[in-house]
CSV table of C-alpha atoms and ligand atoms in Angstrom, one decimal:
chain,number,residue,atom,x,y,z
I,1,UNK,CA,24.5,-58.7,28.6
I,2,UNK,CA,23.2,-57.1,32.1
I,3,UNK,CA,20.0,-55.6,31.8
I,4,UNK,CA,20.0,-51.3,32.3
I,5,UNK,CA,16.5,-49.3,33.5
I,6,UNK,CA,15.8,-45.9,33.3
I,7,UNK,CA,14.3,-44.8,36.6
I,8,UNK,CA,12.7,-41.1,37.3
I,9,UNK,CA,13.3,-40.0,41.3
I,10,UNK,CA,11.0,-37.9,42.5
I,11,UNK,CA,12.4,-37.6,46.0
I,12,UNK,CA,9.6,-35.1,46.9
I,13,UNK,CA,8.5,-33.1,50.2
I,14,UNK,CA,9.8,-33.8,53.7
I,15,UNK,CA,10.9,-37.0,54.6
I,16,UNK,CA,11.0,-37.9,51.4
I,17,UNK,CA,14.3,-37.3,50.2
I,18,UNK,CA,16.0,-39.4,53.1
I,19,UNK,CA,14.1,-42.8,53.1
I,20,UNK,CA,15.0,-42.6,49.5
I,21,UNK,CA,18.6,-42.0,49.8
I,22,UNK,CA,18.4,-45.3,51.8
I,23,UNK,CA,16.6,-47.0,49.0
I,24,UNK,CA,18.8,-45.9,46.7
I,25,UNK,CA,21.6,-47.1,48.6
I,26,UNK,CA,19.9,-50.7,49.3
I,27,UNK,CA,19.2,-51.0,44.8
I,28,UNK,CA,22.5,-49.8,44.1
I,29,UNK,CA,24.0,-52.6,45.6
I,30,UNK,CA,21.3,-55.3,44.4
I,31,UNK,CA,22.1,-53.9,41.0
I,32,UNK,CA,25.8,-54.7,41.4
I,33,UNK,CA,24.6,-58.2,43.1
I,34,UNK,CA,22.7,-58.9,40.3
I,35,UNK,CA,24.3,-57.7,37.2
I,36,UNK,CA,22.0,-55.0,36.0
I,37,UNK,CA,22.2,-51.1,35.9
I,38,UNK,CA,19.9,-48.3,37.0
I,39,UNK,CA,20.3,-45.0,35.6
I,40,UNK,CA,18.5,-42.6,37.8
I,41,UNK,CA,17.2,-39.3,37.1
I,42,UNK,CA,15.8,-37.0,39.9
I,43,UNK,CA,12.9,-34.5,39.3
I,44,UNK,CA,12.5,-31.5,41.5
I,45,UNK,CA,8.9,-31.7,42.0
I,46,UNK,CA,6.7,-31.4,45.3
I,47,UNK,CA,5.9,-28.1,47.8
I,48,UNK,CA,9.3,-26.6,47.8
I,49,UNK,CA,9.0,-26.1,43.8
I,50,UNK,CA,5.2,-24.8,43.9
I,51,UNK,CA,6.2,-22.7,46.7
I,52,UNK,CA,9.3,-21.6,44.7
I,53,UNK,CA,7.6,-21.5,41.1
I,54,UNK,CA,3.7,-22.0,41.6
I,55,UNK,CA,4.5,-24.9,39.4
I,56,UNK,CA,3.3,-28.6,40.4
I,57,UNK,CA,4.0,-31.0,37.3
I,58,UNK,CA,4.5,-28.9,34.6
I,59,UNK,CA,3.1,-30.8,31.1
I,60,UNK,CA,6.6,-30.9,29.7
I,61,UNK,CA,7.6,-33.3,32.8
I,62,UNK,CA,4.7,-35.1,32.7
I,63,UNK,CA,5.5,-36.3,29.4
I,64,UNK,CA,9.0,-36.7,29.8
I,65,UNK,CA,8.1,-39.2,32.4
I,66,UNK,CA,6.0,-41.4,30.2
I,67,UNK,CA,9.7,-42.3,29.0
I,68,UNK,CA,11.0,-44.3,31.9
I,69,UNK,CA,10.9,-47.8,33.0
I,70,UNK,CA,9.6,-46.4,36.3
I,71,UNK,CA,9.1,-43.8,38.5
I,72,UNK,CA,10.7,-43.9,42.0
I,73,UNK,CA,8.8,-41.9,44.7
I,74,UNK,CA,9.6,-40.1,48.5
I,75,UNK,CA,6.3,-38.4,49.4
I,76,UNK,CA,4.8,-35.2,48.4
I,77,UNK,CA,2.9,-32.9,50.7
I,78,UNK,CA,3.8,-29.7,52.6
I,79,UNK,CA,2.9,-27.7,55.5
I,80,UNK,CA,2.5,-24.3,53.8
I,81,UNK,CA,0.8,-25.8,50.9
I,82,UNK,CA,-3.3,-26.2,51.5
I,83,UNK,CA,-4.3,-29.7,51.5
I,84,UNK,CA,-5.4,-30.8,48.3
I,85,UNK,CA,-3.3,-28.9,45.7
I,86,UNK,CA,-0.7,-31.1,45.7
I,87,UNK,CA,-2.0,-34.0,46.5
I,88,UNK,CA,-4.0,-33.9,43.3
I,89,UNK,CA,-1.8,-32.2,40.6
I,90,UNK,CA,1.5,-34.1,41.5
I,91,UNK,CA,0.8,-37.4,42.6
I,92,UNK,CA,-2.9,-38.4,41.5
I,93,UNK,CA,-2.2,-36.6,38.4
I,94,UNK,CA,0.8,-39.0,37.6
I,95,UNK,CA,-1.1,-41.4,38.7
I,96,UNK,CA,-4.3,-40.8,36.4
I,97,UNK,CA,-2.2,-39.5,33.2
I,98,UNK,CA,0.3,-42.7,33.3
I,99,UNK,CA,-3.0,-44.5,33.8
I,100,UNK,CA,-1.9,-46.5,36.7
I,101,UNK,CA,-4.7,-48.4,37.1
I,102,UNK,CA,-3.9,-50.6,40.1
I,103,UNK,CA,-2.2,-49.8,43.5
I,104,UNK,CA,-0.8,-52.8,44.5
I,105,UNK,CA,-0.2,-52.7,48.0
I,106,UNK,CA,1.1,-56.0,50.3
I,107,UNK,CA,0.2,-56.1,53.9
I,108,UNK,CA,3.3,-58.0,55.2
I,109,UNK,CA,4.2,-58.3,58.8
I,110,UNK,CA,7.7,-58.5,59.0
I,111,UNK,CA,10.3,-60.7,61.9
I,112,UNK,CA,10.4,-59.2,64.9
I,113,UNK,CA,7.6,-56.1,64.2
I,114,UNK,CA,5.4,-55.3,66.7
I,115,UNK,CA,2.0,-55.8,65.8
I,116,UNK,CA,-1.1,-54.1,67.7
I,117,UNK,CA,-3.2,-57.0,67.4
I,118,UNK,CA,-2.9,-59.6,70.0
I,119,UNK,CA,-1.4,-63.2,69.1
I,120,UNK,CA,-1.0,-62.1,65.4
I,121,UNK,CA,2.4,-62.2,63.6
I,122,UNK,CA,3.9,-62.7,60.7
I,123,UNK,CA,2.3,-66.0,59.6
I,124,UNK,CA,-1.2,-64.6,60.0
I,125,UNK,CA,-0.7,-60.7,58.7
I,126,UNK,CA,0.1,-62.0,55.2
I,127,UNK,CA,-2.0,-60.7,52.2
I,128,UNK,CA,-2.6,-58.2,49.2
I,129,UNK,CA,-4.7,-55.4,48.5
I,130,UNK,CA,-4.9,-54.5,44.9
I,131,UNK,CA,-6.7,-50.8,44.9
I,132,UNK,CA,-8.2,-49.6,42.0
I,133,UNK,CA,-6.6,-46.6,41.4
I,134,UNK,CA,-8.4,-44.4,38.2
I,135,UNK,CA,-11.6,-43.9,38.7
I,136,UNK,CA,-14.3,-43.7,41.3
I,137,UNK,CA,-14.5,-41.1,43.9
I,138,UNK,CA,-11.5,-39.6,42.9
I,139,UNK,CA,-11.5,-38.4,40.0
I,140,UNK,CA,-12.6,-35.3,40.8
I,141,UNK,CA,-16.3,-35.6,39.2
I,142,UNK,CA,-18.6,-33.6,41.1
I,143,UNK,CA,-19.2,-29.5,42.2
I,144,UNK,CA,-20.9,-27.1,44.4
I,145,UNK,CA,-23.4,-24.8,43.5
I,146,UNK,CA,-25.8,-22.3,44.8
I,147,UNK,CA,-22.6,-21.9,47.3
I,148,UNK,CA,-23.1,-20.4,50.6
I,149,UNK,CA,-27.2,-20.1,50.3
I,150,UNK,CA,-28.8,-22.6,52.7
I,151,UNK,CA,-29.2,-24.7,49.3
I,152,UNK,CA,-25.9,-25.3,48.9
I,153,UNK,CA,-25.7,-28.5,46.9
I,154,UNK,CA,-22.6,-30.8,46.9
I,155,UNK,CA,-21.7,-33.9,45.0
I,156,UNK,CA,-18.9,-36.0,44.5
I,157,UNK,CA,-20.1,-38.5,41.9
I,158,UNK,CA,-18.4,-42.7,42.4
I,159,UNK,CA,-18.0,-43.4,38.8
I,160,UNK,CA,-16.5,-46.5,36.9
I,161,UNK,CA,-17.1,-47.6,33.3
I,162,UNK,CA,-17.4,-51.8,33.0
I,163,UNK,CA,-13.3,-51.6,31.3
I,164,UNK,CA,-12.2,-49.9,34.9
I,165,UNK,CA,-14.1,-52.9,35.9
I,166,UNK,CA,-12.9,-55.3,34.1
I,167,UNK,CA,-9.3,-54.6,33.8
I,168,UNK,CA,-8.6,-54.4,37.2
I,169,UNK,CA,-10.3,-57.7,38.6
I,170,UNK,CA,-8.3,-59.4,35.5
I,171,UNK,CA,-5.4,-57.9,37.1
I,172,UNK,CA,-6.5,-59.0,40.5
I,173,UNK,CA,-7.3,-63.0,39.3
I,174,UNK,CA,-3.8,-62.9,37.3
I,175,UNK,CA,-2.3,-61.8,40.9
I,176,UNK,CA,-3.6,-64.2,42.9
I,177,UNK,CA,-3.3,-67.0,40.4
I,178,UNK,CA,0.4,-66.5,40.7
I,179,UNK,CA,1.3,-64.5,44.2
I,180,UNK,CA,-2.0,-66.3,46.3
I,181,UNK,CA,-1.3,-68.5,48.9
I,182,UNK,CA,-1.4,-71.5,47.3
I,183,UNK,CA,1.2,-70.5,44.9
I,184,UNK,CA,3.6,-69.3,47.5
I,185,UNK,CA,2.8,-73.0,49.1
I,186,UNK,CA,1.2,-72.0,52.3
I,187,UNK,CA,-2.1,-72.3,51.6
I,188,UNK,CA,-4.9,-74.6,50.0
I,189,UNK,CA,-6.4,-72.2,47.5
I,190,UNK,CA,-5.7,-69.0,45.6
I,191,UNK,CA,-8.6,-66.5,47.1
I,192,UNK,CA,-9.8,-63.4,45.6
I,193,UNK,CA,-12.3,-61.2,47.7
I,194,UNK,CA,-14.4,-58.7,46.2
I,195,UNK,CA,-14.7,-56.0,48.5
I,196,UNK,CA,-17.3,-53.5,48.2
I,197,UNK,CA,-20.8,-52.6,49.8
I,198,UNK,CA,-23.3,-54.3,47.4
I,199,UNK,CA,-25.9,-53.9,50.2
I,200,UNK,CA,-26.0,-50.4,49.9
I,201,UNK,CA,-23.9,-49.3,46.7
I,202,UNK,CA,-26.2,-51.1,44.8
I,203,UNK,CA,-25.8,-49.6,41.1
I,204,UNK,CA,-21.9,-49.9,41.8
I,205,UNK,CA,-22.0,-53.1,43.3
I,206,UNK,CA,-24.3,-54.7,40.8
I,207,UNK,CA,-21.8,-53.9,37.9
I,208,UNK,CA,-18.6,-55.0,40.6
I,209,UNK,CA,-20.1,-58.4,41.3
I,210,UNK,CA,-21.6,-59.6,37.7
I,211,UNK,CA,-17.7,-58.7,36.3
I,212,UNK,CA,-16.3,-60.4,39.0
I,213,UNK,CA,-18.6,-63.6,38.2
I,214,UNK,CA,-17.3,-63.4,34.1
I,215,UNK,CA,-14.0,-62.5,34.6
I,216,UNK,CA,-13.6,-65.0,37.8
I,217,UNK,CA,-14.9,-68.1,35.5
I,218,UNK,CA,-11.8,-67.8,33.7
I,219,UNK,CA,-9.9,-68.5,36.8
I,220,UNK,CA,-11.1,-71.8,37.9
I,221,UNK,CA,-8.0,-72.2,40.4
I,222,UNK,CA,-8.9,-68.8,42.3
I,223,UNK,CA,-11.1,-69.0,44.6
I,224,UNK,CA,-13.9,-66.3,44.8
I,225,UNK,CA,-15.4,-64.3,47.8
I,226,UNK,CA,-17.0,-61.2,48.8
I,227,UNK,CA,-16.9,-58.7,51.5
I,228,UNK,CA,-18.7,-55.6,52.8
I,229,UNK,CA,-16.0,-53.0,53.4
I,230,UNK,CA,-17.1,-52.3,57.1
I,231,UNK,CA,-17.3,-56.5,57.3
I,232,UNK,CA,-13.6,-56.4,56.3
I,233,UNK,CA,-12.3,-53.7,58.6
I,234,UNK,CA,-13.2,-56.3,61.4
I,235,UNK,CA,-12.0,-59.2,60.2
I,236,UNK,CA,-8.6,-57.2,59.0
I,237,UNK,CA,-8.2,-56.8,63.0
I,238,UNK,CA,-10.0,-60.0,64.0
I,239,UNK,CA,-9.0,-62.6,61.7
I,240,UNK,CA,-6.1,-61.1,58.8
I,241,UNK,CA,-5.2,-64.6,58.1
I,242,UNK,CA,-8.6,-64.8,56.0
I,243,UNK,CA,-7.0,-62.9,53.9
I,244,UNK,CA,-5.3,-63.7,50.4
I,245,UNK,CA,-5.6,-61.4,47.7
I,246,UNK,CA,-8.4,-58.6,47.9
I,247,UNK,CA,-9.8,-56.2,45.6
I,248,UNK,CA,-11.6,-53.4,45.8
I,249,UNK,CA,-12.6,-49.9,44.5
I,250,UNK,CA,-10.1,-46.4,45.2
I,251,UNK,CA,-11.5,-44.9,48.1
I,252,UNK,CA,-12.6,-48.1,49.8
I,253,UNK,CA,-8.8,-49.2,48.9
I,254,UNK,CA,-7.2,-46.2,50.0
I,255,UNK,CA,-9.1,-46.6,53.8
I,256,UNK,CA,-8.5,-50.3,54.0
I,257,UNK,CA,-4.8,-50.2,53.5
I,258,UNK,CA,-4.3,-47.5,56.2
I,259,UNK,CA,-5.7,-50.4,58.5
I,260,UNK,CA,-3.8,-53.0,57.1
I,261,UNK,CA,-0.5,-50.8,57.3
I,262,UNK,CA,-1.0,-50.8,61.2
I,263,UNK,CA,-1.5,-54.2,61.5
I,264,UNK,CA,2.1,-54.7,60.1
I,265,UNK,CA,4.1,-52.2,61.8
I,266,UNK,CA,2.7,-48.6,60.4
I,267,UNK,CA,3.4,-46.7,57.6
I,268,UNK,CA,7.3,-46.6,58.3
I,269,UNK,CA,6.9,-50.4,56.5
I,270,UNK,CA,4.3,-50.4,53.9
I,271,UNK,CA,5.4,-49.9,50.7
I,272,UNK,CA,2.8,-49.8,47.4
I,273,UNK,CA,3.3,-49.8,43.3
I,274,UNK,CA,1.1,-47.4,41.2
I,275,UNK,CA,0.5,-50.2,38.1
I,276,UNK,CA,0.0,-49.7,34.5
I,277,UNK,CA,0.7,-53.2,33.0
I,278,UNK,CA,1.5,-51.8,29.7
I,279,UNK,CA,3.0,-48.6,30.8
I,280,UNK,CA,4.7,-46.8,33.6
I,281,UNK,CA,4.8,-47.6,37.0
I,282,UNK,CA,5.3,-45.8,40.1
I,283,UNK,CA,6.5,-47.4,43.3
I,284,UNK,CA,6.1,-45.2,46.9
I,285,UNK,CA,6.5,-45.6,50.4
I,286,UNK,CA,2.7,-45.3,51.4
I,287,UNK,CA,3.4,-43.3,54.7
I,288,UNK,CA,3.7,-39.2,53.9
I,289,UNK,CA,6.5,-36.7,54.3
I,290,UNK,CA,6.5,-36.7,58.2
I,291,UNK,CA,7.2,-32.7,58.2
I,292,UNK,CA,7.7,-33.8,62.6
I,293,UNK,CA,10.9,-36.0,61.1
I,294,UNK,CA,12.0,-34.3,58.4
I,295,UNK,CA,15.7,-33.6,58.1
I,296,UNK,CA,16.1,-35.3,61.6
I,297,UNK,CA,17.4,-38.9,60.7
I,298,UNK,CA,14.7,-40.6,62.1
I,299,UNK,CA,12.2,-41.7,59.5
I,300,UNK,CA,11.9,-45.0,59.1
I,301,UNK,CA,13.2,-45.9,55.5
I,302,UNK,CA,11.9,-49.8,55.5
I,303,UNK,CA,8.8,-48.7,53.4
I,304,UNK,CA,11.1,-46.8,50.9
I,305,UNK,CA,13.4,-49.7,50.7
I,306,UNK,CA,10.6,-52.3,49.6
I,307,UNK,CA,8.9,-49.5,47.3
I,308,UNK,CA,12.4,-50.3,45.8
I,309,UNK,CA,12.2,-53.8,45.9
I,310,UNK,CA,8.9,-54.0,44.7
I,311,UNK,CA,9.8,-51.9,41.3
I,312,UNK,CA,12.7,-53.9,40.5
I,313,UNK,CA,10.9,-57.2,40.9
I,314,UNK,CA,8.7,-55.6,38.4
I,315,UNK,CA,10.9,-54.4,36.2
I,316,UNK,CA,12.2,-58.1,35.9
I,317,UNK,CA,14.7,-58.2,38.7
I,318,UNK,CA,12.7,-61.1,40.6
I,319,UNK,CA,15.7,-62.3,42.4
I,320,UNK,CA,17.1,-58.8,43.2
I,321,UNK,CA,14.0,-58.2,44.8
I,322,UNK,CA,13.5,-60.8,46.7
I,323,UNK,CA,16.6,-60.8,48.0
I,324,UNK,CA,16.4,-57.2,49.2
I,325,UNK,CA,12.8,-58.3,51.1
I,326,UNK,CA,15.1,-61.2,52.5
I,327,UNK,CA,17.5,-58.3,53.7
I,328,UNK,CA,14.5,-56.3,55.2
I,329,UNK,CA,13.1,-59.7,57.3
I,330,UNK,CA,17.0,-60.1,58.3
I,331,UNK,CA,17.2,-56.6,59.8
I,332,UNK,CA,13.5,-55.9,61.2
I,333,UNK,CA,14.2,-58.4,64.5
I,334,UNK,CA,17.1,-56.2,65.3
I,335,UNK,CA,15.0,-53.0,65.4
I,336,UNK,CA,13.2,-51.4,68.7
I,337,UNK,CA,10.3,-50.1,66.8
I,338,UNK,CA,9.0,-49.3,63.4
I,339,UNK,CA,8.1,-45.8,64.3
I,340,UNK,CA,9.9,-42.7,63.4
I,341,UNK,CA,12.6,-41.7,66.3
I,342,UNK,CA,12.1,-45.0,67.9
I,343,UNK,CA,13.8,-47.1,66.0
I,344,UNK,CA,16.9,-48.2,68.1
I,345,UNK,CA,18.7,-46.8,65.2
I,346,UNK,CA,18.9,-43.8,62.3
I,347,UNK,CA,17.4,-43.7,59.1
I,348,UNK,CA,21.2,-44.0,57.9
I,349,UNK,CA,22.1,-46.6,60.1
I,350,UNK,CA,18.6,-49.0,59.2
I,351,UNK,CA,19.8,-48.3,55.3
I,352,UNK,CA,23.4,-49.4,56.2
I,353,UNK,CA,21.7,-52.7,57.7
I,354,UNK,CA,19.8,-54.1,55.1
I,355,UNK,CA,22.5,-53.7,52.9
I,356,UNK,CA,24.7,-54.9,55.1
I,357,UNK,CA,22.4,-58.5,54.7
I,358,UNK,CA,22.0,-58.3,51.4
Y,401,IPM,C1,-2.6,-42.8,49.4
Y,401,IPM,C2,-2.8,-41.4,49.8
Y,401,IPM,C3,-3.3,-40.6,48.6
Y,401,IPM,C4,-4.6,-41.3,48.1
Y,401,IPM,C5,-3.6,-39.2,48.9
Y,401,IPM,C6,-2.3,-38.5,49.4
Y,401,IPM,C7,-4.1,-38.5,47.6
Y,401,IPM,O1,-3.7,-41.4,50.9
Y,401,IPM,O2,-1.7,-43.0,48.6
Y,401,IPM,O3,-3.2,-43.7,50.0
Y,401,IPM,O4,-5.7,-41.0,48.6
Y,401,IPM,O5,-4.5,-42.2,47.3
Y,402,MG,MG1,-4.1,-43.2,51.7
């Protein structure tokens, strides 16, 4: 009997809503491919409902999303809304409540995609960040007081508890143990690198390292290293092929894979799953809403379309997936650019290509 998933859209703010129409296109045809059904349902959440309602993610919604096999995402932000708001009661909200632990984001340089680093391609811009993605910086631990007196104290406290810890290198060594390089057969181990800032960070660090030690001796076959963050900004430029699987905390992770989405095209490709193992997941373009684009048929829906990808492969549709990412690689040499507008071709019309090779 074919397999049916309950997916919650939240199309969201700006570009959102058209990159994932195209994803939506792309699934609906790997689902009739591949025997299985998805049953969407689309949530009206983002800027244009605060702005309408003052409402961001109202509890009811919150919960009713703890029901689905996933959550599909477009982007939320908005021009008229201040920075901040919705940023943290729509999206790291979801994030936090569903407890999606780990942001799982791929650093993949597709066929034919222009890279900004010299003599790199796609054999060499080929790795994983997993980001922690519930505690740490932000979380929102932290306050002002004696405000506007010339002492004004600020903090914004880094906080993990050893299970943060621990749970999300275990996810990390389980990762590369089966996604590394040696177990997609192109390289001679599985690495894991720790990266962090132990030199400085030191409390952090300390706890980082010493559960990366215990956990790591259960993985014999992965091979363990460790990075400072600044370290690995330069080698993401001047060797990525270093690179396996990486690990590191949520702000660190949210800088690094900015960098890394450059290196394989920009943000119109990089695509990223909000994990909870034993829960819900979310899967989202990483690139915003684009307000420039929006509405224009111009946005580039690649990173949409292996958001999609991804969440299906996790949901159990391996061969769906893949098959889609196959359809992505097919249609990427054909394109002028990654970038918004410059893309030889619509938004429509890149949708309409990679299921066309599907
Ligand atoms: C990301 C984004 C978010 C983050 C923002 C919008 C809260 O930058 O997904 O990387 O910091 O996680
Ligand atoms: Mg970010």
């Amino acid at each position: 009997m074919s397999k049916s998933y309950n997916i919650a859209v939240i199309a969201g703010d700006g570009t959102g809503p058209e990159v994932i129409r195209e994803g939506r296109k792309v699934l609906e045809l790997a689902a009739k491919k591949f025997d299985f059904t998805l049953n969407y349902q689309d949530y009206d959440l983002g800027g244009e409902r605060y702005l309408r309602t003052g409402e961001t993610l109202p509890d009811a919604v919150l919960e009713e999303l703890k029901g689905f096999d996933a959550i599909y995402l477009g982007a939320i932000g908005h021009v008229d809304v201040k920075p901040g708001i919705l940023e943290k009661e729509v999206l790291l909200r979801i994030r936090f409540e569903l407890d999606q632990y780990i942001n799982l984001r791929p650093v993949k340089l597709y066929p034919g995609v222009e890279c900004p680093i010299k003599g790199k391609g796609p054999k060499e811009i080929d790795y994983c960040c997993v980001r922690e993605n519930s505690g740490g910086l932000y979380t929102g631990v932290g306050g002002i007081s004696r405000k506007g007196t010339k002492d004004e104290v600020a903090t914004q406290n880094m906080i993990y508890t050893y299970d943060q810890v621990q749970r999300c290198l275990r996810f990390a060594f389980d990762y590369a143990r089966k996604f590394g390089k040696k177990a997609r057969g192109i390289g001679e181990h599985n690495t894991l690198a720790l990266i962090g800032k132990s030199n400085v960070l030191t409390y952090m660090y300390e706890l980082w390292n010493r559960v990366f030690a215990e956990v790591g001796a259960e993985y014999p076959d992965v091979k363990r290293e460790y990075y400072h963050v600044d370290a690995t900004c330069l080698y993401m430029v001047a060797c990525p092929e270093m690179f396996d699987v990486m690990v590191t905390e949520n702000m660190f992770g949210d800088i690094v894979t900015d960098l890394a989405a450059i290196t394989q095209g920009g943000l119109g490709v990089a695509a990223g799953g909000n994990i909870n193992p034993a829960g819900v997941s979310m899967f989202e373009p990483i690139g915003g809403t684009a307000p420039m684009w929006t509405g224009k048929n111009a946005i580039n829906p690649l990173a949409a379309i292996g958001a999609g990808a991804m969440m299906i492969k996790y949901l159990g549709e391996e061969a769906a997936g893949n098959a889609i990412e196959a359809a992505i690689a097919a249609t990427t040499p054909s394109m002028k650019s990654q970038l918004a507008n410059q893309m030889g071709f619509t938004t429509t019309e890149v949708g309409d290509l990679v299921a066309g090779r599907l």
